[in-house]
GROMACS .gro file of C-alpha atoms in nm:
model
  152
    1MET     CA    1   3.297   2.322   6.449
    2GLU     CA    2   3.585   2.494   6.269
    3LEU     CA    3   3.644   2.208   6.060
    4TYR     CA    4   3.322   2.180   5.894
    5ALA     CA    5   3.300   2.526   5.787
    6ASP     CA    6   3.614   2.462   5.620
    7TYR     CA    7   3.513   2.157   5.434
    8GLN     CA    8   3.205   2.335   5.386
    9ARG     CA    9   3.329   2.653   5.254
   10GLU     CA   10   3.561   2.468   5.012
   11LEU     CA   11   3.242   2.220   4.891
   12ASP     CA   12   3.080   2.556   4.831
   13ALA     CA   13   3.329   2.687   4.583
   14ILE     CA   14   3.390   2.438   4.366
   15ARG     CA   15   3.045   2.340   4.362
   16GLN     CA   16   3.026   2.731   4.234
   17THR     CA   17   3.352   2.726   4.044
   18PHE     CA   18   3.247   2.442   3.799
   19GLY     CA   19   2.847   2.433   3.821
   20TYR     CA   20   2.803   2.131   3.992
   21ASP     CA   21   2.412   2.104   4.092
   22PHE     CA   22   2.540   1.850   4.368
   23LEU     CA   23   2.898   1.818   4.551
   24ALA     CA   24   2.959   1.597   4.864
   25LEU     CA   25   3.263   1.460   5.059
   26ALA     CA   26   3.259   1.135   5.192
   27LEU     CA   27   3.495   1.026   5.457
   28VAL     CA   28   3.601   0.695   5.548
   29GLU     CA   29   3.548   0.615   5.940
   30PRO     CA   30   3.709   0.309   6.121
   31ALA     CA   31   3.432   0.084   6.262
   32GLU     CA   32   3.464  -0.285   6.396
   33GLN     CA   33   3.683  -0.525   6.153
   34GLN     CA   34   3.578  -0.286   5.862
   35TYR     CA   35   3.577   0.095   5.752
   36VAL     CA   36   3.242   0.258   5.647
   37ILE     CA   37   3.197   0.541   5.464
   38ARG     CA   38   2.986   0.816   5.521
   39TRP     CA   39   2.841   1.144   5.338
   40LYS     CA   40   2.962   1.421   5.589
   41TYR     CA   41   2.931   1.771   5.356
   42ALA     CA   42   2.713   1.852   5.059
   43ALA     CA   43   2.649   2.206   4.880
   44GLY     CA   44   2.372   2.191   4.664
   45ASN     CA   45   2.170   1.933   4.824
   46ARG     CA   46   1.787   1.861   4.809
   47ASN     CA   47   1.730   1.747   5.174
   48GLU     CA   48   1.966   1.584   5.467
   49ARG     CA   49   1.912   1.256   5.391
   50PHE     CA   50   2.254   1.219   5.242
   51ARG     CA   51   2.408   1.207   5.589
   52ARG     CA   52   2.189   0.877   5.690
   53ILE     CA   53   2.369   0.683   5.433
   54VAL     CA   54   2.615   0.459   5.572
   55LEU     CA   55   2.797   0.257   5.358
   56LYS     CA   56   3.069  -0.046   5.333
   57SER     CA   57   3.397  -0.062   5.116
   58GLY     CA   58   3.260  -0.187   4.809
   59LYS     CA   59   2.904  -0.061   4.813
   60GLY     CA   60   2.754   0.274   4.625
   61ILE     CA   61   2.951   0.515   4.473
   62ALA     CA   62   3.188   0.581   4.742
   63GLY     CA   63   3.204   0.285   4.832
   64ILE     CA   64   3.356   0.166   4.480
   65VAL     CA   65   3.554   0.467   4.502
   66PHE     CA   66   3.699   0.365   4.819
   67ARG     CA   67   3.777   0.019   4.753
   68THR     CA   68   3.936   0.043   4.377
   69GLY     CA   69   4.094   0.419   4.467
   70LYS     CA   70   3.993   0.455   4.130
   71PRO     CA   71   3.734   0.748   3.993
   72VAL     CA   72   3.338   0.645   3.876
   73PHE     CA   73   3.213   0.844   3.558
   74ILE     CA   74   2.870   0.793   3.527
   75PRO     CA   75   2.732   1.058   3.203
   76SER     CA   76   2.418   0.936   3.201
   77VAL     CA   77   2.284   0.693   3.511
   78ARG     CA   78   2.027   0.599   3.292
   79ASP     CA   79   2.244   0.376   3.098
   80TYR     CA   80   2.495   0.280   3.381
   81VAL     CA   81   2.271   0.190   3.625
   82ARG     CA   82   1.964  -0.105   3.640
   83ALA     CA   83   1.643   0.079   3.741
   84SER     CA   84   1.584  -0.260   3.945
   85SER     CA   85   1.922  -0.165   4.126
   86LEU     CA   86   1.941   0.180   4.209
   87PHE     CA   87   1.901   0.126   4.545
   88ASN     CA   88   2.252   0.020   4.521
   89TYR     CA   89   2.315   0.347   4.499
   90PRO     CA   90   2.121   0.577   4.771
   91ILE     CA   91   2.314   0.947   4.688
   92ILE     CA   92   2.164   0.870   4.328
   93GLN     CA   93   1.775   0.831   4.453
   94SER     CA   94   1.820   1.102   4.753
   95GLU     CA   95   1.958   1.403   4.536
   96GLN     CA   96   1.817   1.280   4.203
   97LEU     CA   97   2.110   1.295   3.980
   98GLU     CA   98   2.149   1.200   3.597
   99SER     CA   99   2.474   1.227   3.561
  100LEU     CA  100   2.802   1.238   3.800
  101GLY     CA  101   3.163   1.171   3.860
  102ALA     CA  102   3.333   1.046   4.237
  103VAL     CA  103   3.699   1.043   4.287
  104PRO     CA  104   3.957   0.938   4.566
  105LEU     CA  105   4.058   1.176   4.810
  106TRP     CA  106   4.387   1.030   4.919
  107ASN     CA  107   4.586   1.174   5.232
  108ASP     CA  108   4.934   1.023   5.325
  109ALA     CA  109   4.883   0.762   5.062
  110ARG     CA  110   4.563   0.617   5.168
  111VAL     CA  111   4.217   0.687   5.000
  112ALA     CA  112   4.060   0.884   5.292
  113GLY     CA  113   3.728   1.004   5.128
  114VAL     CA  114   3.531   1.027   4.806
  115LEU     CA  115   3.429   1.360   4.636
  116LEU     CA  116   3.141   1.338   4.401
  117GLY     CA  117   2.994   1.591   4.195
  118GLY     CA  118   2.700   1.511   3.996
  119PHE     CA  119   2.407   1.657   3.788
  120ARG     CA  120   2.034   1.640   3.772
  121GLN     CA  121   2.013   1.601   3.364
  122GLU     CA  122   2.161   1.340   3.184
  123HIS     CA  123   2.492   1.376   3.035
  124ALA     CA  124   2.607   1.689   3.221
  125MET     CA  125   2.872   1.554   3.316
  126THR     CA  126   3.145   1.559   3.092
  127PRO     CA  127   3.505   1.412   3.069
  128GLU     CA  128   3.638   1.783   3.083
  129LEU     CA  129   3.433   1.825   3.422
  130MET     CA  130   3.581   1.455   3.534
  131GLN     CA  131   3.899   1.595   3.513
  132ALA     CA  132   3.876   1.923   3.705
  133LEU     CA  133   3.704   1.733   3.965
  134LYS     CA  134   4.005   1.498   3.981
  135GLN     CA  135   4.270   1.747   3.958
  136THR     CA  136   4.063   1.958   4.253
  137ALA     CA  137   4.055   1.605   4.433
  138GLN     CA  138   4.512   1.600   4.401
  139SER     CA  139   4.536   1.930   4.496
  140GLY     CA  140   4.380   1.853   4.854
  141ILE     CA  141   4.062   1.950   5.068
  142GLY     CA  142   4.075   2.030   5.409
  143GLU     CA  143   4.344   1.835   5.610
  144LEU     CA  144   4.343   1.596   5.268
  145ASP     CA  145   4.623   1.655   5.151
  146GLY     CA  146   4.576   1.460   4.807
  147ARG     CA  147   4.897   1.225   4.770
  148GLU     CA  148   4.885   0.861   4.628
  149VAL     CA  149   5.253   0.826   4.709
  150ALA     CA  150   5.370   0.848   5.030
  151SER     CA  151   5.612   1.100   5.090
  152GLN     CA  152   5.999   1.017   5.148
   0.00000   0.00000   0.00000
């Protein structure tokens, strides 16, 4: 339970520092023959639905970031995602996000999680906030060291 408190405390502090409406951490879990990604911790959440979201690599915001190892920046959900395909992005729907960024969380040169910062209004996620989110992830969160390259 101490690990939960550490991740949760860090998320609360990051959210307060940068002013995100919603901040969440998804972690990768091994499943039979593949990986699944689950949103484990959140700050500013409207409900607990995020905990029930399970994504395969390449699906949803967290799945895309996990598979590619690259950030996703969506200044306007309305401009980026067609209404007919919103069901592919359950975190956007359940938290009513309109603007967001998500970055990979590296650990020992592998993507081990995804950090998502979002807002409930369009264009609130700026390139500057996106850069801050990337730097936060590179600094490491909890047990995740943030290193993309294996240390020699």
